[in-house]
mmCIF file of C-alpha atoms in Angstrom:
data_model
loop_
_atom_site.group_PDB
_atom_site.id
_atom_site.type_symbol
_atom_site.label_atom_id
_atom_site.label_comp_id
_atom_site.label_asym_id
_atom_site.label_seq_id
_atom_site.Cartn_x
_atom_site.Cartn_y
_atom_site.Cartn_z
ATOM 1 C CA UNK A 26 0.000 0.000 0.000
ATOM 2 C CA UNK A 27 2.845 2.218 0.775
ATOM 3 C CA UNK A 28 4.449 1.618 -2.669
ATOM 4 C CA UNK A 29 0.872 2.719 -4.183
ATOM 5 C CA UNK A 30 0.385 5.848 -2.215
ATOM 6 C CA UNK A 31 3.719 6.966 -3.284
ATOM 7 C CA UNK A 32 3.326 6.394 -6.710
ATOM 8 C CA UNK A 33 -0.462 7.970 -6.626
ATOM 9 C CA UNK A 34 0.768 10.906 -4.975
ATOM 10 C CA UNK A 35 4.022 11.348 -6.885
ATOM 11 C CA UNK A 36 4.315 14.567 -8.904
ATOM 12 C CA UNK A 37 4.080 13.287 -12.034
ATOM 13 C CA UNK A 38 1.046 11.318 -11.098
ATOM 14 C CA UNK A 39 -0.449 14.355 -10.307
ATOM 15 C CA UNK A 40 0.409 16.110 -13.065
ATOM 16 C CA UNK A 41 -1.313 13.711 -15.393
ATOM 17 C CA UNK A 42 -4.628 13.724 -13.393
ATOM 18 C CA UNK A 43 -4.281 17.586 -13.880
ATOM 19 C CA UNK A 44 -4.054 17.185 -17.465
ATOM 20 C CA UNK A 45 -6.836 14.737 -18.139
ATOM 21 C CA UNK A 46 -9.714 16.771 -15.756
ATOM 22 C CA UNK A 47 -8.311 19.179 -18.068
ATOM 23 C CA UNK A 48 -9.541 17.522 -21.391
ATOM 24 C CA UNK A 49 -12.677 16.232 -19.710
ATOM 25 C CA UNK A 50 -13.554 19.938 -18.615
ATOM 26 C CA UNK A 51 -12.829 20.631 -22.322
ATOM 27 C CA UNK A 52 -15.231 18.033 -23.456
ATOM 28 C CA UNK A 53 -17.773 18.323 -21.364
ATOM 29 C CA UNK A 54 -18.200 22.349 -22.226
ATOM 30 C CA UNK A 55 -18.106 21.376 -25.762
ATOM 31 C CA UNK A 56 -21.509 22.279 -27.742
ATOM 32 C CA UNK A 57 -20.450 21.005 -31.365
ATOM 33 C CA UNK A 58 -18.325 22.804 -34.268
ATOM 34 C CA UNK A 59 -19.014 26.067 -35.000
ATOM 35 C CA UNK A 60 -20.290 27.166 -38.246
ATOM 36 C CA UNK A 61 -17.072 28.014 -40.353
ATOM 37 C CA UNK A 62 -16.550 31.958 -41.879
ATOM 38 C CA UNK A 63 -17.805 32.102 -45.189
ATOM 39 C CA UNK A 64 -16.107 35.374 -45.034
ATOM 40 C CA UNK A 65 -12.638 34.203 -44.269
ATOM 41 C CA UNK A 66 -12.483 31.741 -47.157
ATOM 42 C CA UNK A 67 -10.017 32.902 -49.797
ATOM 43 C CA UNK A 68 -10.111 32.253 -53.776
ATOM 44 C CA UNK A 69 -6.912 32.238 -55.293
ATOM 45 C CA UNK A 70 -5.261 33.592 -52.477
ATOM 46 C CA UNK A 71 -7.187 36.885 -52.312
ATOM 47 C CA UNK A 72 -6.951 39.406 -49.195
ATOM 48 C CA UNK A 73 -9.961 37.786 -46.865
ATOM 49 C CA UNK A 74 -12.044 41.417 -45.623
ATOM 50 C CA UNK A 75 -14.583 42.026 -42.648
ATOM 51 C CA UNK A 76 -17.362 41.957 -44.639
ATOM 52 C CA UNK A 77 -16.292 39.308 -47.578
ATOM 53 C CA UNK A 78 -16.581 41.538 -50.427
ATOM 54 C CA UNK A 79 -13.529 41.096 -51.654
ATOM 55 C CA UNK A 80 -13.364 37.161 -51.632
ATOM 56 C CA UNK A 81 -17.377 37.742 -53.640
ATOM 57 C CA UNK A 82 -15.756 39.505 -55.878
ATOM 58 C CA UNK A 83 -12.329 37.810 -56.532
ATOM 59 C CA UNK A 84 -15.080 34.748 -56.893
ATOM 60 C CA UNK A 85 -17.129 36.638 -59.391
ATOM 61 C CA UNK A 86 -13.940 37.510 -61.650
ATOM 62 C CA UNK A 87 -12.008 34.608 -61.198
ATOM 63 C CA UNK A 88 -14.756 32.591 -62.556
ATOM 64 C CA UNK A 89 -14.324 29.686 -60.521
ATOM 65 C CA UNK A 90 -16.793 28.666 -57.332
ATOM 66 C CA UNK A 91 -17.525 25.483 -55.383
ATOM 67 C CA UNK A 92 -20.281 23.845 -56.835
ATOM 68 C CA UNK A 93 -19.665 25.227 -60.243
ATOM 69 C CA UNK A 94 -18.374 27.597 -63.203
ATOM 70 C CA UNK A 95 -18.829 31.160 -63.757
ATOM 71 C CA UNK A 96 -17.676 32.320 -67.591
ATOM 72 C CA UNK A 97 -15.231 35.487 -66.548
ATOM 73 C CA UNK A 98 -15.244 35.711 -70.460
ATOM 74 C CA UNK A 99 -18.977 35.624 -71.310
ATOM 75 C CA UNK A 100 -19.382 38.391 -68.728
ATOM 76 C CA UNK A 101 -16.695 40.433 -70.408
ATOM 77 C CA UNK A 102 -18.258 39.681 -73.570
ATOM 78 C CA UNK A 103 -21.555 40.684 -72.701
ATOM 79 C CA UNK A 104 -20.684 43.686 -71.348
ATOM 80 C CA UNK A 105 -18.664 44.382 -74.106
ATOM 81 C CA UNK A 106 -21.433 43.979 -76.153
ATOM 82 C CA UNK A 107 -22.348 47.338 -75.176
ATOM 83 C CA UNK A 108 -19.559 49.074 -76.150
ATOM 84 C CA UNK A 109 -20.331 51.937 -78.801
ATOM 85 C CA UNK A 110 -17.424 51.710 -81.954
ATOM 86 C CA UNK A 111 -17.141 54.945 -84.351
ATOM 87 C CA UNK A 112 -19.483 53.504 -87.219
ATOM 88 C CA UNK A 113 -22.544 53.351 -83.976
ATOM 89 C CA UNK A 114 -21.290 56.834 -82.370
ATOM 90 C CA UNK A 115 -24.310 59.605 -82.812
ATOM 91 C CA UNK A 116 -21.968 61.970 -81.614
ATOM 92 C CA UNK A 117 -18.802 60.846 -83.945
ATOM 93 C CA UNK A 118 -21.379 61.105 -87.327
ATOM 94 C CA UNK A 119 -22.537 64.436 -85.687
ATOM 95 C CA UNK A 120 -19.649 66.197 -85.072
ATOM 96 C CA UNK A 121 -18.355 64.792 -88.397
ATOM 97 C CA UNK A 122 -21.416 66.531 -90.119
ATOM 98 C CA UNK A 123 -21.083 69.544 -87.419
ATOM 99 C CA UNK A 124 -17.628 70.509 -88.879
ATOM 100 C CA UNK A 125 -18.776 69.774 -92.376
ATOM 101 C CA UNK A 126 -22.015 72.298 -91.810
ATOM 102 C CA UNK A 127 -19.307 74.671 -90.354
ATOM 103 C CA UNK A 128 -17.858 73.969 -93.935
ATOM 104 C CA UNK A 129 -20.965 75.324 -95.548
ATOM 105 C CA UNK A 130 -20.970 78.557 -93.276
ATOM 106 C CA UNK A 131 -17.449 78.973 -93.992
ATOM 107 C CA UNK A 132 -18.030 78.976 -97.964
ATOM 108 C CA UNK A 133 -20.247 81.791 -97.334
ATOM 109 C CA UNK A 134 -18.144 84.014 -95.703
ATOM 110 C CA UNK A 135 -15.302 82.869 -98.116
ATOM 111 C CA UNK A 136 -17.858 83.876 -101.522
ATOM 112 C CA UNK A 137 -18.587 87.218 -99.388
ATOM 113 C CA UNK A 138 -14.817 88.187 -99.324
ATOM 114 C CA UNK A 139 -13.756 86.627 -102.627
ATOM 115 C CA UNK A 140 -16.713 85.767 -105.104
ATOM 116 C CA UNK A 141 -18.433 88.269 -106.773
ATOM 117 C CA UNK A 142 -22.407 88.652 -106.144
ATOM 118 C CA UNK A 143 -23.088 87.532 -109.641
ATOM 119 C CA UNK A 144 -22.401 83.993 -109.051
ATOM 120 C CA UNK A 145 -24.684 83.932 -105.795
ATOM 121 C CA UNK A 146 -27.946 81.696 -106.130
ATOM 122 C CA UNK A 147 -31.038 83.359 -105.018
ATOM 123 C CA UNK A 148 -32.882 79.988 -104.931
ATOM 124 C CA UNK A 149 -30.513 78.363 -103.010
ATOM 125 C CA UNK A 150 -29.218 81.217 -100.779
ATOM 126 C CA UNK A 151 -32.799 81.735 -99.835
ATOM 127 C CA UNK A 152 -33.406 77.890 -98.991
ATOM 128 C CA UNK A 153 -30.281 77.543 -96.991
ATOM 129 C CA UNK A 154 -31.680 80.725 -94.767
ATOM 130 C CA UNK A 155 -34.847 78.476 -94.250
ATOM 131 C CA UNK A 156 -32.714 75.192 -94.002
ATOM 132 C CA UNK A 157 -30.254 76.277 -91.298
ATOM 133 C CA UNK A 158 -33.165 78.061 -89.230
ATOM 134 C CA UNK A 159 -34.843 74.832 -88.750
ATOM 135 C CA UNK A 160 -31.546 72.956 -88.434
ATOM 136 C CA UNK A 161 -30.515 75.084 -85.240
ATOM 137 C CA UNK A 162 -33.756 73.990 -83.480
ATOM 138 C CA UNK A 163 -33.643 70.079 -84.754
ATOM 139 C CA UNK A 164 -29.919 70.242 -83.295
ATOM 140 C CA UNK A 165 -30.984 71.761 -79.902
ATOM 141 C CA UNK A 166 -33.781 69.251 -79.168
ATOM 142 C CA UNK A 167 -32.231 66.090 -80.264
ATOM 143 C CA UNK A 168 -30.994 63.082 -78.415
ATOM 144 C CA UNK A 169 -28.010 63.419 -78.314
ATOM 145 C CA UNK A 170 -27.925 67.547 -78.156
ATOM 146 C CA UNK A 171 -25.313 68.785 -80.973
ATOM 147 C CA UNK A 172 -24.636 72.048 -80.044
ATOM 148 C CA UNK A 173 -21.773 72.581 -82.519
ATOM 149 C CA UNK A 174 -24.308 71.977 -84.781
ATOM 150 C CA UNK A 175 -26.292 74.258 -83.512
ATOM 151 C CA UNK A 176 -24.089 77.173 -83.723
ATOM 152 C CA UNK A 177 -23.358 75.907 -87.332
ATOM 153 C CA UNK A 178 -26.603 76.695 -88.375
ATOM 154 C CA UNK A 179 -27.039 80.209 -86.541
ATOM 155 C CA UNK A 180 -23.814 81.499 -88.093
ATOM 156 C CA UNK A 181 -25.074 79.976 -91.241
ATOM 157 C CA UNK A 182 -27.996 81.693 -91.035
ATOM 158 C CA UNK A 183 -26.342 85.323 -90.673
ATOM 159 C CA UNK A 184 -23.869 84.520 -93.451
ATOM 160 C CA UNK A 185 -26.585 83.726 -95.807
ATOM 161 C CA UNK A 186 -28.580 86.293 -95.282
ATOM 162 C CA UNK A 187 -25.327 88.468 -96.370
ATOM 163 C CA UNK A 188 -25.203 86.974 -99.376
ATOM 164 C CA UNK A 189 -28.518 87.672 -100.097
ATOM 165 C CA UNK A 190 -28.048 91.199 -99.300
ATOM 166 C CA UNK A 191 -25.466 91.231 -101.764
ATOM 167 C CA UNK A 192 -27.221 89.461 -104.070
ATOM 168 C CA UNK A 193 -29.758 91.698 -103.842
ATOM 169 C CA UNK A 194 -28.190 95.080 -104.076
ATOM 170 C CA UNK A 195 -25.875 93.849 -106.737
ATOM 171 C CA UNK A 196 -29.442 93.516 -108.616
ATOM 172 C CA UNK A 197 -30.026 97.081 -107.583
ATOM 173 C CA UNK A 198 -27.652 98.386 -109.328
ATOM 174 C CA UNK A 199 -28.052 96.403 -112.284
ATOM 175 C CA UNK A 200 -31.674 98.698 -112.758
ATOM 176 C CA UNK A 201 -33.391 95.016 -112.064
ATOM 177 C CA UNK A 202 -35.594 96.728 -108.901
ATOM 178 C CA UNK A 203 -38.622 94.985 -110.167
ATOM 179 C CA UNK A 204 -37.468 91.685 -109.733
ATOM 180 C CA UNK A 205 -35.488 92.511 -106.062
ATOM 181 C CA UNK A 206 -39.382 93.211 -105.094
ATOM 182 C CA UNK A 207 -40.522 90.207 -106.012
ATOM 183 C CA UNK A 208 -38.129 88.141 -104.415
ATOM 184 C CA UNK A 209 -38.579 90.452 -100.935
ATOM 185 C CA UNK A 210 -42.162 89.295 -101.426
ATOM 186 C CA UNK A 211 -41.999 86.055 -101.774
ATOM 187 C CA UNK A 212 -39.489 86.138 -98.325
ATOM 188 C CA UNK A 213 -42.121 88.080 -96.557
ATOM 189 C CA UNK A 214 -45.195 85.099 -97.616
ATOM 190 C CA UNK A 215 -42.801 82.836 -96.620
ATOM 191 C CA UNK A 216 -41.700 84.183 -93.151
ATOM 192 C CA UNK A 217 -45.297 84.630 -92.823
ATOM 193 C CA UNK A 218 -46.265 81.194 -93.114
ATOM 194 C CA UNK A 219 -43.962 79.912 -90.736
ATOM 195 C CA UNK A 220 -44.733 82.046 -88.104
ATOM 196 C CA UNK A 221 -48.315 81.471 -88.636
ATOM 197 C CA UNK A 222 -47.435 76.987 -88.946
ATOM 198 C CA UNK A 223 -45.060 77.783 -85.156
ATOM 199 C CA UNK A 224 -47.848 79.720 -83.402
ATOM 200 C CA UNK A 225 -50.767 77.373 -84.598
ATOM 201 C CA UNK A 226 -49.380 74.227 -85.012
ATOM 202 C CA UNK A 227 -49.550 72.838 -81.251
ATOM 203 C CA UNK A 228 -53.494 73.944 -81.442
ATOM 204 C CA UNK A 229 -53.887 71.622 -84.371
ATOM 205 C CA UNK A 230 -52.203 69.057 -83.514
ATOM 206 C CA UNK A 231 -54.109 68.434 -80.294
ATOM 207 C CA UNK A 232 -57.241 68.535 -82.103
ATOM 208 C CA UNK A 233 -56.095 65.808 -84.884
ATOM 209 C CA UNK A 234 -54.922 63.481 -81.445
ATOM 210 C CA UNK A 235 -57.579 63.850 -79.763
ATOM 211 C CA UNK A 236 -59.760 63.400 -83.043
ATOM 212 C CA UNK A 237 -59.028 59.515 -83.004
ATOM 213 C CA UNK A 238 -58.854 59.575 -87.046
ATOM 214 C CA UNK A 239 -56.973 56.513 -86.918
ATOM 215 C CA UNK A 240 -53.834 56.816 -88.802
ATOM 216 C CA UNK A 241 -54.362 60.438 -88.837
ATOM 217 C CA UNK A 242 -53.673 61.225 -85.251
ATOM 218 C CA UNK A 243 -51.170 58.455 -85.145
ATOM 219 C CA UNK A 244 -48.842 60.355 -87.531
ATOM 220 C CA UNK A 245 -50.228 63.643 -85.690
ATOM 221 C CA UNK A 246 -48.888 61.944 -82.648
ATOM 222 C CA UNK A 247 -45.369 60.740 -84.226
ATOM 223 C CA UNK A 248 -42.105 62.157 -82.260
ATOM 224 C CA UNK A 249 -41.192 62.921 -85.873
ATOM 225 C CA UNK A 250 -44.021 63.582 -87.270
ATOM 226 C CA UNK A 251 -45.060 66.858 -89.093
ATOM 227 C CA UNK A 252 -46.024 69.046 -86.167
ATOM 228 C CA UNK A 253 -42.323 68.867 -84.851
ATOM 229 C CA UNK A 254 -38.924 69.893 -85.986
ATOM 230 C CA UNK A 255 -37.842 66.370 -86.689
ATOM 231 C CA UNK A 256 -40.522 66.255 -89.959
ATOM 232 C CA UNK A 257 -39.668 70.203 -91.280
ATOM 233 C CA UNK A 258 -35.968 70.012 -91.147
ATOM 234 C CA UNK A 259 -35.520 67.354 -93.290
ATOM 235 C CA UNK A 260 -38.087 68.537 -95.347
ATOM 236 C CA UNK A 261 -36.413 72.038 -96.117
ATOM 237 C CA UNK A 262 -33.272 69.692 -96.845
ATOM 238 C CA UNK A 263 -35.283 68.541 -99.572
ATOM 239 C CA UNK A 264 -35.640 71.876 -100.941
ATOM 240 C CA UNK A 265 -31.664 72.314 -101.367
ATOM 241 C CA UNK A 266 -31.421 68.950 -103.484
ATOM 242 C CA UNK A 267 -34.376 69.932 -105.472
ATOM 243 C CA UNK A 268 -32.880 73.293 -105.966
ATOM 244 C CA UNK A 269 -29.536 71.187 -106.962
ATOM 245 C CA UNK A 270 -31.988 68.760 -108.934
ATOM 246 C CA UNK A 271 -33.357 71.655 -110.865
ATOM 247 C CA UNK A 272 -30.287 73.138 -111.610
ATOM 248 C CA UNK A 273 -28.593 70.150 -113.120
ATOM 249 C CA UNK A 274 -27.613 72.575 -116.092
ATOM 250 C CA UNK A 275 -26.512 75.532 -113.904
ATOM 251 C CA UNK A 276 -23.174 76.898 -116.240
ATOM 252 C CA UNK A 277 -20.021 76.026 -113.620
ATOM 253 C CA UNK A 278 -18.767 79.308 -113.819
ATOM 254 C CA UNK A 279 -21.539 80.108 -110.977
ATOM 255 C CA UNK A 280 -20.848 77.055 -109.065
ATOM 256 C CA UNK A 281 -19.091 77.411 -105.776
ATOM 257 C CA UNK A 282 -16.499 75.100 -105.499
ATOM 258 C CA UNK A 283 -16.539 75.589 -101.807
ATOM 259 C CA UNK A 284 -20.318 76.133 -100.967
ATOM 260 C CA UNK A 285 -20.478 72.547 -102.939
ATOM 261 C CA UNK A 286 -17.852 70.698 -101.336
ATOM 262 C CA UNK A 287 -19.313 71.313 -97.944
ATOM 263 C CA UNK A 288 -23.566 70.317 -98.989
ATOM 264 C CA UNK A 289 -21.392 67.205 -100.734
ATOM 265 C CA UNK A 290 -19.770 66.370 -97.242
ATOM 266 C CA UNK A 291 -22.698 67.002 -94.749
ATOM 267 C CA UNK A 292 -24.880 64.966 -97.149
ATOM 268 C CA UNK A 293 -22.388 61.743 -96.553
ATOM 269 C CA UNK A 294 -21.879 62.216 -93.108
ATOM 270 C CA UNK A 295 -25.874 62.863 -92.401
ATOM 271 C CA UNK A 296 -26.938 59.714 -93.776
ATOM 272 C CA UNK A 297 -25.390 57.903 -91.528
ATOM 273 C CA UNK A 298 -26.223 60.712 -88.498
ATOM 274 C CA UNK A 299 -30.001 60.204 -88.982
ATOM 275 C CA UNK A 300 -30.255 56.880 -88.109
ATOM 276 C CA UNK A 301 -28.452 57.104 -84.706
ATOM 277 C CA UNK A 302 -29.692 60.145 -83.057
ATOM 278 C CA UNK A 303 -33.325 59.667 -80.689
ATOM 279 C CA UNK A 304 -36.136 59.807 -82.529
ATOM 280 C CA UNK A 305 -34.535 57.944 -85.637
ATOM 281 C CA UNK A 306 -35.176 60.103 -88.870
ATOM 282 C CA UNK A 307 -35.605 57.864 -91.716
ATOM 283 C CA UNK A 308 -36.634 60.576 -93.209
ATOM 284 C CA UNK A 309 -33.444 63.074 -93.304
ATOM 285 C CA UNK A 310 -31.519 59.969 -94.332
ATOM 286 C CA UNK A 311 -33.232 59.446 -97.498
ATOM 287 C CA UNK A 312 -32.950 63.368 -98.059
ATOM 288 C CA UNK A 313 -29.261 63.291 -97.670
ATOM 289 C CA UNK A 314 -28.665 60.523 -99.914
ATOM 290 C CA UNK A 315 -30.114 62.410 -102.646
ATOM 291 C CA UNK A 316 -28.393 65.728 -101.315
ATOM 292 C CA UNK A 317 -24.875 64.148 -101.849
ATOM 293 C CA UNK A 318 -25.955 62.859 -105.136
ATOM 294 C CA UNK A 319 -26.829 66.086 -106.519
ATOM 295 C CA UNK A 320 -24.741 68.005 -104.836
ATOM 296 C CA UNK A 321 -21.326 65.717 -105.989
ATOM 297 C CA UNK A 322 -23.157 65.347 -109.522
ATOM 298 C CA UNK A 323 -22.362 70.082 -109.686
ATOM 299 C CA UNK A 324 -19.417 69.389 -107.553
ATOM 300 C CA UNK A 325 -17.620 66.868 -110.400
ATOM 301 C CA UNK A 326 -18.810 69.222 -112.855
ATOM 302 C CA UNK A 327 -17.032 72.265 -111.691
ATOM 303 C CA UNK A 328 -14.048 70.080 -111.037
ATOM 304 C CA UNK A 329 -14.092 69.087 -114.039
ATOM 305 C CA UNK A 330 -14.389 72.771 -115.677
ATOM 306 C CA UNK A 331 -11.695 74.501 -113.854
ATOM 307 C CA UNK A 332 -9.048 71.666 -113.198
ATOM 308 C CA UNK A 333 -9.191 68.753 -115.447
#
């Protein structure tokens, strides 16, 4: 008994009862494994944050997640899907046919200096005036706003309306008074008509809409239909190529080389313009396919005249 009390009681006896109450304290306080972090997991040997938005995200763009596969290159694809290229940019085509319409402004200042009045066009001065007036507006209010454009047109405006002046008193003094009347006429009906079509065009248009003719007050309706800005300035496009169309004969010694070459380049760069900007305008498309057609067809000719 001796020899087993001293062996019981011995220090290292006692130090291994220590140790195992020890462990069975341990595993009698244990409740079961705790739920692991999803948050401290780590893909690919990414950072592991607080809040495990960085391991989400290294997940998301590795492409790779227990349980399956996530495409890192379809996503990319996808969203590059939505990338705009220069032959889909409204505002490329825009400013393209901005700097060209600055073109056409800058001919007339150029013919002020340098051409004399006699080769100014009366019909096509006077259209341009009407053309660039509604083309200022169209540019303000469309999706995407052009606002080069815009100015374009207002300077255009002012420098045609010199050249009529010119044209005018250059008529003057040829003892042709009776026919600088008529043409002041004619301006004054048509100034008149537009401001009477601005003033009383909303008025009709609500009556045709809420009129419920059908296809009437649908096109009455249209966002570029003919009671908005989007119809007319195309329209008075059409004027210039039918003033080029009727003039297929005009000699080429009154045929500005420069005034051409810019209605030759806003008439490429337009077609593609109108069918990009918000509403689409099918309409000043078609109008500026046949505007650089005509306008190329007096363009070759005076080429052809003064240089070949």
């Amino acid at each position: 008994m001796a020899i087993i009390s001293r062996i019981v009681l011995s220090p290292p006896t006692r130090q291994a009862f220590t140790v195992l109450r020890r462990r069975s304290n341990l595993i009698t306080n244990y409740h079961g494994p705790k739920p692991y972090n999803k948050t401290a997991i780590r893909w690919f040997a990414d950072k592991t944050t607080s809040d495990g938005a960085a391991a989400t995200e290294s997940v998301t763009s590795a492409g790779t997640k227990t349980g399956g596969t996530v495409s890192s290159s379809s996503a990319s694809s996808s969203s590059g899907g939505n990338n705009t290229t220069w032959w889909n940019d409204a505002k490329f085509w825009g400013g393209a046919g901005a700097i060209a319409g600055w073109g056409m402004s800058g001919a007339a200042i150029y013919d002020a200096f340098q051409s004399s009045p006699e080769v100014i066009s009366l019909n096509m001065t006077g259209v341009l005036i009407v053309y660039s007036s509604l083309f200022a507006r169209w540019a303000w209010i469309v999706k995407p706003q052009n606002l080069l454009l815009s100015a374009c047109h207002v300077t255009n405006v002012g420098a045609q309306v010199n050249q009529m002046r010119r044209a005018l008193e250059y008529k003057r003094s040829k003892g042709e008074d009776e026919a600088v009347n008529d043409i002041l006429m004619k301006a004054g009906a048509t100034a008149a008509a537009g401001a009477a079509c601005v003033l009383g065009g909303p008025s009709l248009q609500s009556a045709l809409v809420n009129a419920n003719l059908g296809v009437v007050s649908t096109v009455a309706a249209a966002d570029a239909g003919p009671f908005t800005v989007h119809f007319w300035a195309p329209m008075s496009k059409w004027l210039i190529s039918g003033a080029s169309f009727f003039e297929l004969d005009r000699p080429t010694d009154k045929i500005s080389l420069a005034q051409y070459s810019a209605l030759t380049l806003t008439g490429f760069f337009f077609s593609r313009y109108a069918l990009l900007v918000t509403p689409i305008n099918y309409t000043l498309c078609s109008v500026n396919v046949a505007l650089f057609g005509s306008s190329a067809w007096h363009l070759g000719r005076k080429i052809k005249a003064d240089f070949l």
